[in-house]
mmCIF file of C-alpha atoms and ligand atoms in Angstrom:
data_model
loop_
_atom_site.group_PDB
_atom_site.id
_atom_site.type_symbol
_atom_site.label_atom_id
_atom_site.label_comp_id
_atom_site.label_asym_id
_atom_site.label_seq_id
_atom_site.Cartn_x
_atom_site.Cartn_y
_atom_site.Cartn_z
ATOM 1 C CA MET F 30 117.831 96.948 64.926
ATOM 2 C CA THR F 31 114.792 99.486 64.324
ATOM 3 C CA ALA F 32 112.523 100.474 66.882
ATOM 4 C CA SER F 33 109.660 98.565 65.462
ATOM 5 C CA ALA F 34 111.510 95.266 65.555
ATOM 6 C CA LYS F 35 112.101 95.344 69.098
ATOM 7 C CA THR F 36 110.035 92.840 71.129
ATOM 8 C CA LEU F 37 107.957 93.676 74.121
ATOM 9 C CA PHE F 38 110.945 92.841 76.740
ATOM 10 C CA GLU F 39 113.538 95.008 74.547
ATOM 11 C CA LYS F 40 111.396 97.788 75.108
ATOM 12 C CA ILE F 41 110.810 97.340 78.743
ATOM 13 C CA ILE F 42 114.821 97.381 78.821
ATOM 14 C CA ASP F 43 114.902 100.610 76.936
ATOM 15 C CA ARG F 44 112.009 101.982 79.316
ATOM 16 C CA GLU F 45 110.031 102.600 76.234
ATOM 17 C CA ILE F 46 107.266 100.720 78.165
ATOM 18 C CA PRO F 47 106.501 100.547 81.690
ATOM 19 C CA ALA F 48 107.155 97.837 83.915
ATOM 20 C CA THR F 49 107.527 97.182 87.822
ATOM 21 C CA ILE F 50 111.294 96.353 87.730
ATOM 22 C CA VAL F 51 112.602 94.359 90.976
ATOM 23 C CA TYR F 52 116.307 94.010 89.898
ATOM 24 C CA GLU F 53 118.833 94.948 87.357
ATOM 25 C CA ASP F 54 122.417 94.626 86.629
ATOM 26 C CA ASP F 55 124.839 94.935 83.580
ATOM 27 C CA LEU F 56 123.426 91.646 81.997
ATOM 28 C CA SER F 57 119.934 91.012 83.278
ATOM 29 C CA LEU F 58 116.693 92.804 83.991
ATOM 30 C CA ALA F 59 113.623 91.344 86.542
ATOM 31 C CA PHE F 60 110.105 92.800 86.480
ATOM 32 C CA ARG F 61 106.862 91.592 87.736
ATOM 33 C CA ASP F 62 104.607 89.704 85.396
ATOM 34 C CA ILE F 63 101.692 91.820 84.083
ATOM 35 C CA ASN F 64 99.392 88.630 84.420
ATOM 36 C CA PRO F 65 100.736 86.741 87.526
ATOM 37 C CA ALA F 66 100.182 83.273 88.008
ATOM 38 C CA ALA F 67 101.583 83.175 91.422
ATOM 39 C CA PRO F 68 101.718 85.606 94.470
ATOM 40 C CA THR F 69 105.131 86.262 93.250
ATOM 41 C CA HIS F 70 105.706 85.911 89.572
ATOM 42 C CA ILE F 71 108.732 87.609 88.096
ATOM 43 C CA LEU F 72 110.391 87.637 84.894
ATOM 44 C CA LEU F 73 114.024 87.606 84.388
ATOM 45 C CA ILE F 74 115.944 88.332 81.186
ATOM 46 C CA PRO F 75 119.015 88.585 80.002
ATOM 47 C CA LYS F 76 119.562 91.967 78.288
ATOM 48 C CA LYS F 77 121.053 90.207 75.234
ATOM 49 C CA PRO F 78 118.273 89.392 72.768
ATOM 50 C CA ILE F 79 118.372 85.736 72.868
ATOM 51 C CA VAL F 80 115.107 84.623 71.081
ATOM 52 C CA ARG F 81 114.636 81.341 72.765
ATOM 53 C CA LEU F 82 116.518 79.098 75.444
ATOM 54 C CA CYS F 83 117.427 76.892 72.124
ATOM 55 C CA ASP F 84 118.961 79.653 70.437
ATOM 56 C CA ALA F 85 121.595 80.406 73.108
ATOM 57 C CA SER F 86 125.064 79.193 72.157
ATOM 58 C CA ALA F 87 128.261 78.282 74.135
ATOM 59 C CA GLU F 88 129.241 81.972 74.268
ATOM 60 C CA ASP F 89 126.128 82.515 76.609
ATOM 61 C CA GLN F 90 127.201 79.883 79.184
ATOM 62 C CA MET F 91 128.270 82.256 81.690
ATOM 63 C CA LEU F 92 125.184 84.675 81.015
ATOM 64 C CA LEU F 93 122.817 81.607 81.439
ATOM 65 C CA GLY F 94 124.511 80.678 84.554
ATOM 66 C CA HIS F 95 124.331 84.268 85.832
ATOM 67 C CA LEU F 96 120.366 84.023 85.145
ATOM 68 C CA MET F 97 120.170 81.087 87.441
ATOM 69 C CA LEU F 98 122.016 82.772 90.299
ATOM 70 C CA VAL F 99 119.863 85.948 90.198
ATOM 71 C CA ALA F 100 116.755 84.112 90.096
ATOM 72 C CA THR F 101 117.650 82.765 93.549
ATOM 73 C CA LYS F 102 118.758 86.237 94.719
ATOM 74 C CA ILE F 103 115.336 87.517 93.465
ATOM 75 C CA ALA F 104 113.423 84.815 95.208
ATOM 76 C CA THR F 105 115.268 85.314 98.403
ATOM 77 C CA ALA F 106 114.682 89.062 98.302
ATOM 78 C CA GLU F 107 110.790 88.060 97.778
ATOM 79 C CA GLY F 108 110.811 85.957 100.958
ATOM 80 C CA TYR F 109 110.820 82.851 98.941
ATOM 81 C CA GLY F 110 114.336 81.735 98.658
ATOM 82 C CA GLU F 111 113.625 78.174 100.001
ATOM 83 C CA ALA F 112 110.673 77.333 97.580
ATOM 84 C CA TYR F 113 110.183 78.875 94.264
ATOM 85 C CA ARG F 114 109.957 77.594 90.716
ATOM 86 C CA LEU F 115 111.659 78.442 87.600
ATOM 87 C CA VAL F 116 109.898 78.024 84.294
ATOM 88 C CA VAL F 117 111.396 78.752 80.704
ATOM 89 C CA ASN F 118 108.622 78.135 78.076
ATOM 90 C CA ASN F 119 111.041 77.407 74.921
ATOM 91 C CA GLY F 120 108.815 77.879 71.403
ATOM 92 C CA ALA F 121 105.329 78.570 70.547
ATOM 93 C CA ALA F 122 104.190 74.981 71.128
ATOM 94 C CA ALA F 123 105.593 75.035 74.745
ATOM 95 C CA GLY F 124 103.746 78.153 75.511
ATOM 96 C CA GLN F 125 106.476 80.970 74.902
ATOM 97 C CA SER F 126 104.769 84.155 73.779
ATOM 98 C CA VAL F 127 107.496 86.813 74.163
ATOM 99 C CA PHE F 128 110.232 85.624 71.826
ATOM 100 C CA HIS F 129 112.980 87.114 74.047
ATOM 101 C CA LEU F 130 114.532 84.417 76.512
ATOM 102 C CA HIS F 131 112.888 84.606 79.722
ATOM 103 C CA LEU F 132 112.907 82.811 83.158
ATOM 104 C CA HIS F 133 109.429 82.890 85.172
ATOM 105 C CA ILE F 134 110.210 83.007 88.790
ATOM 106 C CA LEU F 135 107.244 81.706 90.687
ATOM 107 C CA ALA F 136 106.439 81.452 94.512
ATOM 108 C CA GLY F 137 103.974 81.929 97.218
ATOM 109 C CA ARG F 138 101.712 79.294 96.490
ATOM 110 C CA PRO F 139 101.918 75.356 96.690
ATOM 111 C CA MET F 140 103.275 74.227 93.227
ATOM 112 C CA LYS F 141 101.835 71.022 91.560
ATOM 113 C CA TRP F 142 103.611 68.625 89.521
ATOM 114 C CA PRO F 143 103.706 68.111 86.606
ATOM 115 C CA PRO F 144 103.197 71.357 85.506
ATOM 116 C CA GLY F 145 100.376 71.981 82.957
HETATM 117 P P1 LIG C 6 106.026 83.355 77.696
HETATM 118 O O1 LIG C 6 104.336 82.828 77.616
HETATM 119 O O2 LIG C 6 106.443 83.842 76.503
HETATM 120 O O3 LIG C 6 106.490 82.263 78.500
HETATM 121 O O4 LIG C 6 105.488 84.578 78.892
HETATM 122 C C1 LIG C 6 105.327 85.792 78.654
HETATM 123 C C2 LIG C 6 105.068 86.597 79.977
HETATM 124 O O5 LIG C 6 105.219 87.927 79.624
HETATM 125 C C3 LIG C 6 103.580 85.999 80.261
HETATM 126 O O6 LIG C 6 103.390 85.588 81.510
HETATM 127 C C4 LIG C 6 102.730 87.379 80.367
HETATM 128 O O7 LIG C 6 101.817 87.554 81.292
HETATM 129 C C5 LIG C 6 103.938 88.543 80.331
HETATM 130 N N1 LIG C 6 103.533 89.757 79.611
HETATM 131 C C6 LIG C 6 103.128 89.976 78.424
HETATM 132 N N2 LIG C 6 103.080 91.077 78.220
HETATM 133 C C7 LIG C 6 103.616 91.816 79.236
HETATM 134 C C8 LIG C 6 103.794 93.301 79.448
HETATM 135 O O8 LIG C 6 103.555 94.106 78.849
HETATM 136 N N3 LIG C 6 104.307 93.792 80.774
HETATM 137 C C9 LIG C 6 104.840 92.517 81.537
HETATM 138 N N4 LIG C 6 105.180 93.058 82.635
HETATM 139 N N5 LIG C 6 104.601 91.277 81.395
HETATM 140 C C10 LIG C 6 104.015 90.996 80.259
#
């Protein structure tokens, strides 16, 4: 893949653009959202460039489960292990704007239902 074909989040993984990174392991990276929608708003991404959740396949099963467990670890480290929301926007019509799978971890304020 050429540098110009990289998504924003791949550039963050490769440290080509700055981000406030809060967690990293071999499979995933988490950093603070630049435009937070809650007091804690962290984006958790797989290092593997899966475009959308619907593009994941059976071989990604372990990776997707890993992200769920890491999300809890991050929420707990932020002090919100008992009350946090995970959001995945799948596709432009659902609000996805960066086409590298990411979980939004939101916490620190009351959460309304249904989400808008
Ligand atoms: P989406 O709309 O694809 O579900 O979420 C993309 C998220 O990426 C948005 O919440 C947006 O604020 C965040 N974002 C966009 N550009 C940047 C950036 O350069 N740095 C960081 N940390 N977050 C970004």
